[in-house]
CSV table of C-alpha atoms in Angstrom, one decimal:
chain,number,residue,atom,x,y,z
A,633,MET,CA,21.4,6.9,1.9
A,634,LYS,CA,19.2,9.3,3.8
A,635,VAL,CA,15.7,7.8,4.1
A,636,CYS,CA,12.7,9.0,6.1
A,637,ILE,CA,9.8,6.7,6.8
A,638,PHE,CA,6.7,8.8,6.6
A,639,GLY,CA,4.3,7.1,8.8
A,640,ALA,CA,6.1,4.8,11.1
A,641,GLY,CA,3.1,2.6,12.0
A,642,ALA,CA,3.4,-1.3,11.8
A,643,ILE,CA,4.9,-1.5,8.3
A,644,GLY,CA,6.8,1.8,8.6
A,645,GLY,CA,8.4,0.5,11.9
A,646,TYR,CA,9.3,-2.7,10.4
A,647,LEU,CA,11.1,-1.1,7.6
A,648,ALA,CA,12.8,1.6,9.6
A,649,VAL,CA,14.3,-1.0,12.1
A,650,LEU,CA,15.6,-3.3,9.2
A,651,LEU,CA,16.9,-0.4,6.9
A,652,ALA,CA,18.7,1.3,10.0
A,653,ARG,CA,20.4,-1.8,10.9
A,654,ALA,CA,21.5,-2.3,7.3
A,655,GLY,CA,23.4,1.0,7.5
A,656,ALA,CA,20.9,3.5,6.0
A,657,ASP,CA,20.5,7.0,7.8
A,658,VAL,CA,16.9,6.5,8.8
A,659,SER,CA,14.4,8.9,10.3
A,660,VAL,CA,10.7,8.5,11.0
A,661,ILE,CA,7.5,10.5,11.2
A,662,ALA,CA,5.2,9.2,13.7
A,663,ARG,CA,2.7,10.6,16.2
A,664,GLY,CA,1.1,10.2,19.6
A,665,ALA,CA,2.3,7.6,22.2
A,666,HIS,CA,4.2,5.6,19.6
A,667,LEU,CA,6.2,8.8,18.7
A,668,ASP,CA,6.8,9.3,22.4
A,669,ALA,CA,8.2,5.7,23.1
A,670,ILE,CA,10.5,6.0,20.0
A,671,VAL,CA,12.0,9.1,21.2
A,672,GLU,CA,12.4,7.9,24.7
A,673,ASP,CA,13.5,4.2,24.1
A,674,GLY,CA,13.9,3.7,20.3
A,675,LEU,CA,12.1,1.4,18.2
A,676,THR,CA,12.0,-2.3,18.6
A,677,LEU,CA,11.1,-5.0,16.0
A,678,LEU,CA,10.0,-8.4,17.2
A,679,ILE,CA,10.8,-10.8,14.1
A,680,ASP,CA,11.6,-14.3,13.7
A,681,HIS,CA,12.0,-15.0,17.5
A,682,ASP,CA,14.5,-12.2,17.6
A,683,GLU,CA,14.3,-8.7,19.1
A,684,LEU,CA,15.9,-5.9,16.9
A,685,HIS,CA,16.4,-2.6,18.1
A,686,ALA,CA,17.1,0.7,16.5
A,687,ASP,CA,17.6,4.4,17.9
A,688,LEU,CA,16.9,6.9,15.3
A,689,PRO,CA,15.5,10.3,14.9
A,690,ALA,CA,11.8,10.6,15.3
A,691,THR,CA,9.5,13.5,15.0
A,692,ASP,CA,6.1,14.6,14.3
A,693,ASP,CA,7.5,17.8,12.3
A,694,PRO,CA,9.3,16.9,9.2
A,695,ARG,CA,11.0,20.3,8.9
A,696,GLU,CA,13.3,19.1,11.7
A,697,LEU,CA,14.8,16.3,9.5
A,698,GLY,CA,16.2,18.2,6.5
A,699,LYS,CA,16.3,16.9,2.8
A,700,GLN,CA,16.2,13.2,2.2
A,701,ASP,CA,17.5,11.0,-0.6
A,702,VAL,CA,14.2,8.7,-0.2
A,703,VAL,CA,11.0,9.3,1.5
A,704,ILE,CA,9.0,6.2,2.0
A,705,VAL,CA,5.3,7.0,2.5
A,706,THR,CA,3.7,4.2,4.7
A,707,LEU,CA,0.5,6.0,5.5
A,708,LYS,CA,-3.0,4.9,4.7
A,709,ALA,CA,-4.0,6.1,1.4
A,710,HIS,CA,-6.6,8.5,2.5
A,711,SER,CA,-4.0,10.1,4.8
A,712,ILE,CA,-1.6,11.2,2.2
A,713,SER,CA,-3.4,14.3,0.9
A,714,GLY,CA,-3.2,15.9,4.3
A,715,ALA,CA,0.4,15.0,4.6
A,716,VAL,CA,1.7,16.6,1.5
A,717,ALA,CA,3.1,19.8,3.2
A,718,GLY,CA,5.2,17.6,5.3
A,719,ILE,CA,6.4,15.5,2.6
A,720,ARG,CA,7.5,18.5,0.8
A,721,ALA,CA,9.6,19.5,3.7
A,722,LEU,CA,11.8,16.4,3.1
A,723,LEU,CA,12.3,16.9,-0.7
A,724,GLY,CA,15.5,18.0,-2.3
A,725,SER,CA,15.8,18.4,-5.9
A,726,GLU,CA,16.4,14.5,-6.5
A,727,THR,CA,14.5,13.0,-3.7
A,728,ALA,CA,12.3,10.1,-4.6
A,729,VAL,CA,9.1,9.2,-3.1
A,730,VAL,CA,8.3,5.6,-2.6
A,731,SER,CA,4.5,5.0,-2.3
A,732,ALA,CA,4.2,2.0,0.1
A,733,VAL,CA,0.5,2.0,0.2
A,734,ASN,CA,-2.4,-0.3,-0.8
A,735,GLY,CA,-4.7,0.1,-3.6
A,736,ILE,CA,-4.3,2.3,-6.7
A,737,PRO,CA,-1.7,4.9,-6.3
A,738,TRP,CA,-1.8,8.7,-6.8
A,739,TRP,CA,0.8,8.6,-9.5
A,740,TYR,CA,-0.9,5.6,-11.4
A,741,PHE,CA,-1.1,7.5,-14.8
A,742,HIS,CA,2.3,8.9,-14.9
A,743,ARG,CA,4.1,7.7,-17.8
A,744,LEU,CA,1.4,5.1,-18.6
A,745,GLU,CA,1.3,4.6,-22.4
A,746,SER,CA,-2.4,5.0,-22.6
A,747,PRO,CA,-5.0,7.6,-23.8
A,748,TYR,CA,-5.4,8.0,-20.0
A,749,GLY,CA,-1.8,9.1,-19.4
A,750,GLU,CA,-0.8,12.0,-16.9
A,751,ARG,CA,-4.0,12.5,-15.0
A,752,HIS,CA,-4.5,12.2,-11.2
A,753,VAL,CA,-6.9,9.6,-9.7
A,754,GLU,CA,-9.5,11.7,-8.0
A,755,SER,CA,-10.5,8.9,-5.7
A,756,VAL,CA,-7.2,8.8,-4.0
A,757,ASP,CA,-5.9,12.3,-4.8
A,758,PRO,CA,-8.8,14.7,-4.6
A,759,GLY,CA,-8.2,17.8,-6.9
A,760,GLY,CA,-4.8,16.5,-7.7
A,761,GLY,CA,-3.1,17.9,-4.7
A,762,ILE,CA,-0.8,15.1,-4.3
A,763,TRP,CA,0.2,15.2,-8.0
A,764,ARG,CA,1.0,18.9,-8.0
A,765,GLY,CA,2.5,19.1,-4.4
A,766,ILE,CA,4.9,16.1,-4.6
A,767,GLY,CA,5.2,15.6,-8.4
A,768,PRO,CA,4.8,12.2,-10.2
A,769,GLU,CA,8.3,12.2,-11.3
A,770,ARG,CA,9.5,11.6,-7.8
A,771,ALA,CA,7.4,8.4,-7.5
A,772,ILE,CA,8.8,4.9,-7.3
A,773,GLY,CA,6.1,2.2,-7.1
A,774,CYS,CA,6.1,-0.3,-4.2
A,775,VAL,CA,3.9,-3.3,-3.5
A,776,VAL,CA,3.9,-4.1,0.1
A,777,TYR,CA,3.3,-7.9,1.2
A,778,PRO,CA,4.8,-8.0,4.7
A,779,SER,CA,2.2,-7.8,7.7
A,780,ALA,CA,3.1,-6.3,10.9
A,781,GLU,CA,1.4,-4.9,14.0
A,782,ILE,CA,2.2,-2.5,16.9
A,783,VAL,CA,2.0,-4.4,20.0
A,784,GLU,CA,2.7,-1.5,22.2
A,785,PRO,CA,4.0,2.0,21.7
A,786,GLY,CA,7.5,1.7,20.1
A,787,VAL,CA,7.4,-2.1,19.5
A,788,VAL,CA,6.3,-3.8,16.3
A,789,ARG,CA,5.8,-7.4,15.6
A,790,HIS,CA,6.6,-8.8,12.1
A,791,LEU,CA,3.8,-11.4,11.2
A,792,SER,CA,4.6,-12.7,7.8
A,793,ASP,CA,6.2,-12.1,4.4
A,794,HIS,CA,9.3,-9.8,3.5
A,795,LYS,CA,8.6,-9.1,-0.1
A,796,MET,CA,8.5,-5.3,-1.3
A,797,ILE,CA,8.2,-5.2,-5.0
A,798,LEU,CA,9.6,-2.0,-6.7
A,799,GLY,CA,9.3,-0.4,-10.1
A,800,GLU,CA,9.6,2.8,-11.9
A,801,PRO,CA,6.3,4.2,-13.3
A,802,GLY,CA,8.1,4.3,-16.9
A,803,GLY,CA,9.4,0.7,-16.4
A,804,GLU,CA,13.0,1.4,-16.7
A,805,ARG,CA,15.9,0.1,-14.3
A,806,SER,CA,16.9,3.5,-13.1
A,807,GLU,CA,19.9,4.1,-10.8
A,808,ARG,CA,17.7,5.1,-8.1
A,809,VAL,CA,15.4,2.2,-8.2
A,810,ILE,CA,18.4,-0.3,-8.2
A,811,ALA,CA,19.9,1.5,-5.3
A,812,LEU,CA,16.8,1.3,-3.2
A,813,SER,CA,16.3,-2.5,-4.2
A,814,SER,CA,20.0,-3.0,-3.0
A,815,LEU,CA,19.5,-1.3,0.3
A,816,PHE,CA,16.2,-3.3,0.7
A,817,LEU,CA,18.1,-6.6,0.0
A,818,GLY,CA,20.8,-5.7,2.4
A,819,ALA,CA,18.1,-5.4,5.0
A,820,GLY,CA,16.8,-8.8,4.5
A,821,LEU,CA,13.8,-8.0,2.3
A,822,LYS,CA,13.0,-9.5,-1.0
A,823,ALA,CA,13.0,-6.5,-3.4
A,824,PRO,CA,12.6,-7.3,-7.0
A,825,VAL,CA,12.5,-4.5,-9.6
A,826,ARG,CA,9.8,-5.2,-12.1
A,827,PRO,CA,9.4,-3.5,-15.4
A,828,ARG,CA,5.7,-3.5,-15.2
A,829,VAL,CA,4.9,-2.4,-11.6
A,830,ARG,CA,1.3,-1.8,-12.3
A,831,ASN,CA,0.7,-5.6,-13.0
A,832,GLU,CA,2.1,-6.3,-9.5
A,833,ILE,CA,-0.3,-3.4,-8.0
A,834,TRP,CA,-3.4,-5.0,-9.5
A,835,MET,CA,-2.3,-8.4,-8.5
A,836,LYS,CA,-2.4,-7.5,-4.8
A,837,LEU,CA,-5.3,-5.1,-5.4
A,838,TRP,CA,-7.3,-7.9,-7.0
A,839,GLY,CA,-7.6,-9.8,-3.6
A,840,ASN,CA,-7.8,-6.7,-1.5
A,841,LEU,CA,-10.7,-5.2,-3.5
A,842,ALA,CA,-12.8,-8.3,-2.8
A,843,PHE,CA,-11.9,-9.7,0.5
A,844,ASN,CA,-11.4,-6.5,2.5
A,845,PRO,CA,-14.8,-5.2,1.8
A,846,LEU,CA,-16.4,-8.5,2.4
A,847,SER,CA,-14.6,-9.0,5.6
A,848,ALA,CA,-15.9,-5.7,7.0
A,849,LEU,CA,-19.4,-6.6,6.1
A,850,THR,CA,-19.2,-10.3,7.5
A,851,CYS,CA,-16.5,-10.0,10.1
A,852,ALA,CA,-15.3,-13.4,8.7
A,853,THR,CA,-11.6,-14.2,8.3
A,854,LEU,CA,-9.9,-14.7,4.9
A,855,ASP,CA,-10.1,-18.6,4.8
A,856,VAL,CA,-13.7,-18.4,5.4
A,857,LEU,CA,-14.4,-15.7,2.8
A,858,ALA,CA,-12.3,-17.6,0.0
A,859,THR,CA,-14.0,-21.1,0.7
A,860,ASP,CA,-17.5,-20.4,1.7
A,861,PRO,CA,-19.5,-21.0,-1.5
A,862,GLY,CA,-21.5,-17.7,-1.0
A,863,THR,CA,-18.7,-15.3,-0.3
A,864,ARG,CA,-16.4,-17.0,-2.6
A,865,GLY,CA,-18.8,-16.4,-5.4
A,866,ILE,CA,-19.2,-12.7,-4.7
A,867,ALA,CA,-15.4,-12.4,-4.4
A,868,ARG,CA,-15.1,-14.1,-7.6
A,869,ARG,CA,-17.5,-11.9,-9.5
A,870,MET,CA,-15.8,-8.7,-8.0
A,871,MET,CA,-12.3,-9.9,-9.1
A,872,LEU,CA,-13.4,-10.6,-12.6
A,873,GLU,CA,-15.0,-7.3,-13.0
A,874,ALA,CA,-11.8,-5.6,-11.8
A,875,GLN,CA,-9.7,-7.9,-14.2
A,876,GLU,CA,-11.8,-6.4,-17.1
A,877,VAL,CA,-11.0,-3.0,-15.9
A,878,GLY,CA,-7.3,-3.6,-15.3
A,879,GLU,CA,-7.1,-5.2,-18.9
A,880,ALA,CA,-8.8,-2.2,-20.4
A,881,LEU,CA,-5.6,-0.2,-18.9
A,882,GLY,CA,-3.3,-2.6,-20.3
A,883,VAL,CA,-2.6,-4.8,-17.2
A,884,ARG,CA,-1.7,-8.4,-17.5
A,885,PHE,CA,-2.7,-10.9,-14.9
A,886,ALA,CA,-0.1,-13.3,-14.3
A,887,LEU,CA,-2.6,-15.9,-12.6
A,888,ASP,CA,-6.2,-16.7,-13.3
A,889,VAL,CA,-8.9,-15.7,-10.7
A,890,ASP,CA,-9.3,-19.1,-9.0
A,891,ARG,CA,-5.5,-19.6,-8.4
A,892,ARG,CA,-5.5,-16.0,-6.8
A,893,MET,CA,-8.3,-17.0,-4.7
A,894,GLU,CA,-6.6,-20.3,-3.7
A,895,GLY,CA,-3.7,-18.2,-2.6
A,896,ALA,CA,-5.9,-16.1,-0.5
A,897,ALA,CA,-7.5,-19.1,1.2
A,898,ALA,CA,-4.0,-20.6,2.0
A,899,VAL,CA,-3.3,-17.5,4.2
A,900,GLY,CA,-5.6,-19.0,6.8
A,901,ALA,CA,-7.7,-17.4,9.5
A,902,HIS,CA,-6.4,-13.9,8.9
A,903,ARG,CA,-8.5,-10.8,9.7
A,904,THR,CA,-7.9,-8.3,6.8
A,905,SER,CA,-6.6,-4.7,7.5
A,906,MET,CA,-10.0,-3.3,6.7
A,907,LEU,CA,-11.8,-5.4,9.2
A,908,GLN,CA,-9.2,-4.6,11.9
A,909,ASP,CA,-9.5,-0.8,11.1
A,910,LEU,CA,-13.4,-1.0,11.4
A,911,GLU,CA,-13.1,-2.6,14.7
A,912,LEU,CA,-10.8,-0.1,16.0
A,913,GLY,CA,-13.0,2.9,14.6
A,914,ARG,CA,-10.2,4.0,12.0
A,915,PRO,CA,-11.0,5.3,8.6
A,916,LEU,CA,-11.1,2.7,5.9
A,917,GLU,CA,-9.2,2.5,2.8
A,918,THR,CA,-12.3,2.2,0.6
A,919,ASP,CA,-11.3,4.9,-1.8
A,920,ALA,CA,-8.0,3.4,-2.9
A,921,MET,CA,-9.3,-0.2,-2.9
A,922,VAL,CA,-12.9,0.1,-4.3
A,923,GLY,CA,-13.6,4.0,-5.2
A,924,ALA,CA,-10.5,4.1,-7.5
A,925,VAL,CA,-11.5,0.7,-9.3
A,926,GLN,CA,-15.0,2.1,-9.8
A,927,GLU,CA,-13.5,5.4,-11.0
A,928,LEU,CA,-11.2,3.7,-13.5
A,929,ALA,CA,-14.3,1.5,-14.7
A,930,ALA,CA,-16.2,4.5,-15.5
A,931,MET,CA,-13.2,5.9,-17.4
A,932,THR,CA,-12.8,2.9,-19.5
A,933,GLY,CA,-16.4,2.1,-20.0
A,934,VAL,CA,-16.4,-1.2,-18.1
A,935,LYS,CA,-19.5,-2.3,-15.9
A,936,THR,CA,-18.8,-3.3,-12.4
A,937,PRO,CA,-22.2,-4.2,-10.8
A,938,THR,CA,-21.0,-6.4,-8.2
A,939,ILE,CA,-18.2,-4.0,-7.1
A,940,ASP,CA,-20.8,-1.3,-6.9
A,941,LEU,CA,-23.2,-3.3,-4.9
A,942,ILE,CA,-20.6,-4.2,-2.3
A,943,GLY,CA,-19.2,-0.7,-2.3
A,944,THR,CA,-22.8,0.7,-1.5
A,945,LEU,CA,-23.2,-1.9,1.2
A,946,LEU,CA,-19.7,-1.0,2.6
A,947,ASP,CA,-20.6,2.8,2.7
A,948,GLN,CA,-23.7,2.0,4.8
A,949,ARG,CA,-21.7,-0.3,7.1
A,950,ILE,CA,-19.4,2.5,7.7
A,951,ALA,CA,-21.9,5.2,8.3
A,952,PHE,CA,-23.7,3.0,10.9
A,953,ARG,CA,-20.9,1.3,12.7
């Protein structure tokens, strides 16, 4: 299977090494010093006290790589619109595009049995450019639970978890999603195929929506945010508002809000991705995690006063950082 990892940062690099060592024909799109190091010395993954290495094609020009069987997009959500032309260069007639991205994905309403079906989400896909440029029929959903970091150019350290939940937008167990799951399993990942992948998307988003913005506003770690009475109360209200939005769209939440918060607290003194991006001066994934939920709330007529308040404060935090 020819697989291109589009955005070989921390998670992309982690996937690239594992899939290449499992026998896939893997290439990566990267940039800057990280790309230079991969071209020169290959990609190294530090995982479970082991050092795994993979030499693989790496470039910042997708046209060099040819058509792929699967393109796994591991960019930040706000970067996908600008990458559509590059992704298109990798697409053959049957190429699948896996959206391994946080938040509400650009293909969310494709094949959704709902009055809102077959529309793009403006917050993550302005003007529908991704929808038209890539095509929602190519999309395979993916919920990413591993965490990783780039410790130096060309070297990625795995921090926790190995679960990558997969699912077709229409819920079927297609040949392509089964083949991808088998590849992931052979690489040592946990890769269940779920018939209702949107439920899984919301289960992860549920926590990200609340704890990522609060961490950027307070600089607190996850264990503090989920246990301090003040921030826990704010997060709980945000999550209950989000639950009402999800349920209005047919989502089923497998856990109640307090159990989900306990799971977040159990992660420990973790600095969320949004806090890390803020400290490094990077753009934040606010649209996919907060803006998209607000957009879907307006669409379904659900009131989200706490989410709106935190969203406003987060906008100010970003503007004056």
